[in-house]
CSV table of C-alpha atoms and ligand atoms in Angstrom, one decimal:
chain,number,residue,atom,x,y,z
I,21,MET,CA,-9.6,23.2,-2.4
I,22,THR,CA,-7.8,21.0,-0.1
I,23,GLN,CA,-4.4,19.5,-2.1
I,24,LEU,CA,-6.0,14.9,-1.7
I,25,PRO,CA,-4.0,12.9,-2.5
I,26,ARG,CA,-4.3,10.6,-5.6
I,27,HIS,CA,-2.6,7.6,-3.2
I,28,VAL,CA,-2.3,6.7,-0.4
I,29,ALA,CA,-0.6,3.8,1.4
I,30,ILE,CA,-0.9,2.9,4.8
I,31,ILE,CA,1.1,-0.3,7.2
I,32,MET,CA,-1.8,-0.8,9.7
I,33,ASP,CA,1.4,-1.5,12.7
I,34,GLY,CA,0.2,-2.3,15.9
I,35,ASN,CA,-2.3,-5.4,16.2
I,36,GLY,CA,-0.4,-6.9,18.8
I,37,ARG,CA,0.2,-3.9,20.9
I,38,TRP,CA,-3.6,-3.4,21.3
I,39,ALA,CA,-4.6,-7.3,21.6
I,40,GLN,CA,-2.3,-6.9,24.9
I,41,SER,CA,-3.4,-3.5,25.9
I,42,GLN,CA,-6.7,-5.4,26.0
I,43,GLY,CA,-5.5,-8.8,27.5
I,44,VAL,CA,-6.4,-10.5,24.5
I,45,PRO,CA,-5.1,-12.7,21.9
I,46,ARG,CA,-3.1,-10.8,19.7
I,47,ALA,CA,-5.0,-13.0,16.6
I,48,ALA,CA,-8.4,-10.9,18.5
I,49,GLY,CA,-6.4,-8.3,17.2
I,50,HIS,CA,-5.8,-8.8,14.0
I,51,ARG,CA,-9.3,-9.3,14.0
I,52,ALA,CA,-10.0,-5.8,15.6
I,53,GLY,CA,-7.8,-4.4,12.5
I,54,LEU,CA,-10.5,-4.9,9.9
I,55,LYS,CA,-12.7,-2.1,11.5
I,56,PRO,CA,-10.4,1.0,10.6
I,57,THR,CA,-9.7,-1.3,7.4
I,58,ARG,CA,-12.8,-0.9,6.2
I,59,MET,CA,-13.2,2.9,7.0
I,60,SER,CA,-9.8,3.3,5.5
I,61,ILE,CA,-11.7,1.7,2.0
I,62,GLN,CA,-15.2,3.7,2.6
I,63,GLU,CA,-14.0,6.8,3.3
I,64,CYS,CA,-11.2,6.9,1.0
I,65,ALA,CA,-13.0,5.9,-1.7
I,66,ARG,CA,-15.9,8.5,-0.3
I,67,ARG,CA,-13.1,11.2,-0.9
I,68,GLY,CA,-12.2,10.4,-4.5
I,69,ILE,CA,-8.9,9.4,-3.7
I,70,GLU,CA,-7.8,7.8,-6.3
I,71,ALA,CA,-5.7,4.6,-4.9
I,72,LEU,CA,-4.9,3.2,-1.8
I,73,THR,CA,-2.4,0.4,-0.9
I,74,LEU,CA,-2.8,-1.6,2.6
I,75,PHE,CA,0.5,-3.3,3.9
I,76,ALA,CA,-1.1,-6.4,5.8
I,77,PHE,CA,1.4,-8.6,5.7
I,78,SER,CA,5.1,-9.1,5.1
I,79,SER,CA,8.0,-10.6,3.2
I,80,GLU,CA,9.3,-10.6,6.9
I,81,ASN,CA,5.7,-11.9,8.7
I,82,TRP,CA,6.5,-14.9,8.0
I,83,ASN,CA,9.0,-15.3,10.4
I,84,ARG,CA,6.3,-14.9,13.2
I,85,PRO,CA,5.5,-17.6,15.2
I,86,ALA,CA,3.1,-20.4,13.0
I,87,ASP,CA,0.5,-19.6,14.9
I,88,GLU,CA,0.3,-16.1,14.0
I,89,VAL,CA,0.7,-16.9,10.7
I,90,SER,CA,-2.0,-19.4,10.5
I,91,SER,CA,-4.6,-17.6,12.1
I,92,LEU,CA,-3.2,-14.3,9.8
I,93,MET,CA,-4.3,-16.0,6.3
I,94,ASN,CA,-6.9,-17.7,8.2
I,95,LEU,CA,-8.1,-14.3,8.7
I,96,PHE,CA,-7.3,-12.9,5.0
I,97,VAL,CA,-9.5,-16.2,3.8
I,98,ASP,CA,-12.6,-15.4,5.8
I,99,SER,CA,-12.3,-11.4,5.1
I,100,LEU,CA,-12.0,-11.7,1.9
I,101,ASP,CA,-15.1,-13.8,0.9
I,102,ARG,CA,-17.3,-11.6,3.9
I,103,GLU,CA,-16.2,-9.1,2.0
I,104,ILE,CA,-16.3,-8.6,-1.5
I,105,ASP,CA,-19.5,-8.5,-2.7
I,106,GLU,CA,-19.2,-4.9,-0.9
I,107,LEU,CA,-16.3,-4.2,-2.7
I,108,HIS,CA,-17.3,-4.7,-5.8
I,109,ALA,CA,-20.7,-3.6,-5.0
I,110,SER,CA,-18.8,-0.5,-4.1
I,111,ARG,CA,-17.1,-0.5,-7.2
I,112,VAL,CA,-13.6,-0.6,-5.9
I,113,ARG,CA,-11.1,-2.8,-8.1
I,114,VAL,CA,-9.1,-4.8,-5.7
I,115,ARG,CA,-5.7,-6.1,-7.1
I,116,PHE,CA,-3.0,-7.9,-4.8
I,117,ILE,CA,0.5,-7.1,-4.6
I,118,GLY,CA,2.9,-9.9,-3.5
I,119,ASP,CA,4.7,-12.6,-3.8
I,120,ARG,CA,1.2,-14.7,-4.1
I,121,LYS,CA,3.5,-18.1,-4.5
I,122,GLN,CA,4.1,-18.0,-0.7
I,123,LEU,CA,0.9,-18.2,0.4
I,124,ALA,CA,-1.8,-21.0,0.5
I,125,VAL,CA,-3.5,-22.3,-2.6
I,126,ARG,CA,-7.2,-22.0,-1.0
I,127,LEU,CA,-5.6,-18.1,-0.5
I,128,GLN,CA,-4.0,-17.7,-4.2
I,129,THR,CA,-7.4,-19.3,-5.6
I,130,ARG,CA,-9.3,-15.6,-3.2
I,131,ILE,CA,-7.2,-13.6,-4.6
I,132,ALA,CA,-7.0,-14.3,-8.0
I,133,ALA,CA,-11.0,-14.4,-7.9
I,134,ALA,CA,-11.5,-11.3,-6.0
I,135,GLU,CA,-9.5,-9.4,-9.1
I,136,GLN,CA,-10.9,-10.8,-12.0
I,137,ARG,CA,-13.9,-9.6,-10.5
I,138,THR,CA,-13.4,-6.3,-10.0
I,139,GLY,CA,-10.7,-5.6,-12.9
I,140,ASP,CA,-13.7,-3.4,-14.4
I,141,ASN,CA,-14.5,-1.3,-11.5
I,142,ASP,CA,-14.4,2.3,-12.3
I,143,GLY,CA,-13.9,3.4,-8.4
I,144,LEU,CA,-11.3,3.5,-5.5
I,145,ARG,CA,-8.2,1.2,-7.0
I,146,LEU,CA,-7.3,-0.4,-3.8
I,147,GLN,CA,-4.2,-2.8,-3.5
I,148,ILE,CA,-3.4,-5.6,-0.4
I,149,ALA,CA,0.2,-6.1,0.2
I,150,MET,CA,0.3,-9.1,1.1
I,151,SER,CA,4.0,-11.3,1.5
I,152,TYR,CA,4.9,-8.2,-0.1
I,153,GLY,CA,8.5,-6.8,0.3
I,154,GLY,CA,10.2,-3.1,-1.1
I,155,ARG,CA,13.0,-4.8,-1.5
I,156,TRP,CA,11.8,-8.2,-3.4
I,157,ASP,CA,9.5,-6.0,-5.7
I,158,ILE,CA,12.1,-4.1,-6.5
I,159,VAL,CA,14.4,-7.4,-6.9
I,160,GLN,CA,11.4,-9.0,-9.0
I,161,ALA,CA,11.2,-6.0,-11.8
I,162,ALA,CA,15.6,-6.6,-11.7
I,163,GLN,CA,14.8,-10.2,-12.8
I,164,GLU,CA,12.2,-9.6,-15.2
I,165,LEU,CA,14.0,-6.6,-16.6
I,166,ALA,CA,17.4,-9.1,-16.5
I,167,ARG,CA,15.3,-12.4,-18.8
I,168,GLN,CA,14.4,-9.3,-20.8
I,169,CYS,CA,18.4,-8.2,-22.0
I,170,SER,CA,18.9,-11.4,-22.4
I,171,SER,CA,16.8,-12.5,-24.6
I,172,GLY,CA,18.1,-9.7,-26.1
I,173,SER,CA,14.2,-8.2,-26.7
I,174,ILE,CA,15.6,-4.6,-24.5
I,175,ARG,CA,19.1,-3.5,-24.6
I,176,PRO,CA,20.6,-3.0,-20.9
I,177,ALA,CA,21.0,0.7,-21.5
I,178,ASP,CA,16.9,1.1,-22.1
I,179,ILE,CA,16.7,0.8,-18.6
I,180,ASP,CA,15.5,3.7,-17.4
I,181,GLU,CA,13.1,4.7,-14.3
I,182,ALA,CA,10.2,4.6,-16.6
I,183,ARG,CA,10.6,1.1,-17.7
I,184,PHE,CA,12.0,-0.2,-13.8
I,185,ALA,CA,8.7,1.4,-12.8
I,186,ALA,CA,5.9,-0.9,-15.1
I,187,HIS,CA,8.1,-3.8,-13.8
I,188,MET,CA,6.7,-2.6,-10.2
I,189,GLN,CA,4.2,-4.1,-8.9
I,190,LEU,CA,2.7,-1.0,-7.9
I,191,ALA,CA,2.7,-0.4,-12.0
I,192,GLY,CA,-0.1,2.1,-13.4
I,193,VAL,CA,-0.8,3.1,-10.6
I,194,PRO,CA,-0.4,6.7,-9.6
I,195,GLU,CA,2.3,7.8,-7.0
I,196,VAL,CA,2.5,7.4,-3.6
I,197,ASP,CA,1.4,10.4,-2.1
I,198,LEU,CA,1.4,9.9,1.5
I,199,MET,CA,1.6,7.2,3.5
I,200,ILE,CA,0.5,7.0,6.8
I,201,ARG,CA,1.9,4.6,9.9
I,202,THR,CA,0.3,3.9,12.8
I,203,GLY,CA,1.4,2.0,15.8
I,204,GLY,CA,4.7,5.0,16.7
I,205,GLU,CA,7.3,3.3,14.9
I,206,GLN,CA,8.5,5.6,12.8
I,207,ARG,CA,10.2,3.6,10.2
I,208,ILE,CA,9.1,2.4,6.5
I,209,SER,CA,9.8,-1.8,7.4
I,210,ASN,CA,10.3,-2.6,3.7
I,211,PHE,CA,6.9,-1.3,3.4
I,212,LEU,CA,6.8,0.6,-0.4
I,213,LEU,CA,10.9,1.5,-1.1
I,214,TRP,CA,10.4,2.5,-4.5
I,215,HIS,CA,7.0,3.9,-4.3
I,216,ALA,CA,8.1,6.6,-0.9
I,217,ALA,CA,11.1,8.2,-2.3
I,218,TYR,CA,8.5,11.3,-2.5
I,219,ALA,CA,5.8,10.6,-0.3
I,220,GLU,CA,4.9,12.5,2.8
I,221,LEU,CA,4.7,10.5,5.6
I,222,TYR,CA,2.2,10.7,8.5
I,223,PHE,CA,3.1,8.5,11.6
I,224,SER,CA,0.4,8.4,14.3
I,225,ALA,CA,0.7,6.9,17.9
I,226,MET,CA,-2.7,4.9,17.5
I,227,LEU,CA,-2.1,1.8,17.9
I,228,TRP,CA,-4.8,0.2,13.6
I,229,PRO,CA,-7.3,-1.3,16.0
I,230,GLN,CA,-8.0,2.3,17.3
I,231,PHE,CA,-7.7,4.6,14.0
I,232,ASP,CA,-10.5,6.4,12.9
I,233,VAL,CA,-12.1,9.0,11.0
I,234,ALA,CA,-10.4,11.8,12.7
I,235,GLU,CA,-7.2,9.8,12.8
I,236,LEU,CA,-7.3,9.5,9.0
I,237,GLU,CA,-9.0,13.5,8.6
I,238,ALA,CA,-6.2,14.3,10.6
I,239,ALA,CA,-3.7,12.5,7.7
I,240,LEU,CA,-5.5,14.0,5.3
I,241,SER,CA,-5.0,17.7,6.3
I,242,PHE,CA,-1.3,17.0,7.4
I,243,PHE,CA,-0.6,16.1,3.7
I,244,ALA,CA,-3.3,19.1,2.4
I,245,GLY,CA,-0.7,21.0,4.5
I,246,ARG,CA,3.1,19.9,2.7
I,247,GLU,CA,5.2,21.8,-0.3
I,248,ARG,CA,6.1,19.3,-2.0
I,249,ARG,CA,9.5,20.7,-3.4
I,250,PHE,CA,10.4,17.4,-5.8
I,251,GLY,CA,14.1,19.3,-4.9
I,252,LEU,CA,12.6,22.1,-7.0
I,253,THR,CA,13.5,25.3,-4.5
I,254,GLN,CA,10.4,27.3,-3.5
I,255,ALA,CA,11.0,30.5,-5.4
I,256,GLN,CA,10.5,28.5,-8.4
I,257,LEU,CA,7.4,26.5,-7.3
I,258,SER,CA,5.9,29.8,-7.2
I,259,ASP,CA,7.4,31.1,-10.7
I,260,PRO,CA,6.6,28.0,-12.5
I,261,ALA,CA,8.7,29.7,-15.2
I,262,GLY,CA,11.5,29.5,-13.7
I,263,ARG,CA,11.6,25.4,-14.0
I,264,SER,CA,13.7,24.4,-16.3
I,265,ASP,CA,11.7,21.4,-16.3
I,266,PRO,CA,8.2,22.3,-16.4
I,267,ALA,CA,7.6,18.4,-15.8
I,268,GLY,CA,9.9,16.9,-14.2
I,269,GLN,CA,9.2,15.7,-10.9
I,270,PRO,CA,12.0,12.5,-10.1
I,271,GLY,CA,10.3,9.6,-10.0
I,272,ARG,CA,7.1,10.1,-11.1
I,273,ALA,CA,8.4,8.9,-14.6
I,274,GLY,CA,5.6,5.8,-16.4
I,275,GLN,CA,3.3,6.4,-13.7
Z,18,LIG,C1,0.5,-5.0,12.4
Z,18,LIG,O1,0.4,-5.4,13.4
Z,18,LIG,C2,-0.3,-6.3,11.5
Z,18,LIG,C3,1.0,-7.0,10.5
Z,18,LIG,C4,1.8,-7.0,10.9
Z,18,LIG,C5,0.9,-8.8,10.0
Z,18,LIG,P1,1.5,-6.1,14.6
Z,18,LIG,O2,1.3,-7.4,14.7
Z,18,LIG,O3,2.7,-5.5,14.2
Z,18,LIG,O4,1.4,-5.5,15.9
Z,18,LIG,P2,2.4,-4.7,17.0
Z,18,LIG,O5,3.2,-3.8,16.4
Z,18,LIG,O6,3.0,-6.2,17.1
Z,18,LIG,O7,2.0,-3.9,17.7
Z,19,LIG,C1,5.4,-3.8,9.6
Z,19,LIG,O1,4.6,-3.8,10.6
Z,19,LIG,C2,4.2,-5.4,8.1
Z,19,LIG,C3,2.8,-4.8,8.4
Z,19,LIG,C4,1.8,-3.6,9.3
Z,19,LIG,C5,1.6,-5.7,7.0
Z,19,LIG,P1,5.9,-4.5,11.4
Z,19,LIG,O2,5.0,-4.7,13.2
Z,19,LIG,O3,6.3,-6.1,10.8
Z,19,LIG,O4,7.0,-3.9,11.9
Z,19,LIG,P2,8.7,-4.0,12.3
Z,19,LIG,O5,8.9,-5.4,12.4
Z,19,LIG,O6,8.1,-3.5,14.0
Z,19,LIG,O7,9.3,-3.4,11.6
Z,20,LIG,MG1,4.5,-4.2,14.7
């Protein structure tokens, strides 16, 4: 049986360059990104992958030209309106991660409605990262823990990795096993910093609008071929009795 990731995260990059190659506006590139997005959700659900997290808009993307930001926000509103029935029918549970207070109220309203409507679904757990930054996520968890310390409900010594993870946006979602980035860049661009600790990284030269089932399969078979050691030696992996802490997988605490 091939090893399947429980949680796949994708940095959907390259829409702008794809648009340029086609001689169309950047906004058209973002629209063309919908098809691979839909495909990735369907394929992950069909294969029984538990969780999929998509990077749609970063904390830093707010600094793009205003017309690009507003065309992206309109696209998010329209796509949510258009896709939510089908997502719900496929039993997908949709959640948004990121600083949603920064988003327009009409988008916030749809986000809340989508989360509420699909909250009890038992299919794929889909997280959409919007106005999300890995640093922001760590800072907001730290702030919440600091509040709990100052109110006296916990002591600083009570803060361990499990408690910290429980205050991050992906609390309760399995650890990221496979992180895919399209568009040819080999960087994380402030995506899931905490969660990338032991993720396998797959960089694809394809621009996001070109991403297809075959490339998703290539990423999954790359993953299936990895030996994940979590800091142990190869000998320990082949003889689990040799482990001093058989359950010990760093970063898995609290997940
Ligand atoms: C990714 O594509 C989508 C977002 C960041 C919102 P880009 O818009 O970054 O495309 P490139 O990298 O300029 O080609
Ligand atoms: C990362 O892509 C963010 C998303 C895909 C949403 P960027 O295009 O913003 O990243 P950089 O600027 O190339 O690092
Ligand atoms: Mg980019």
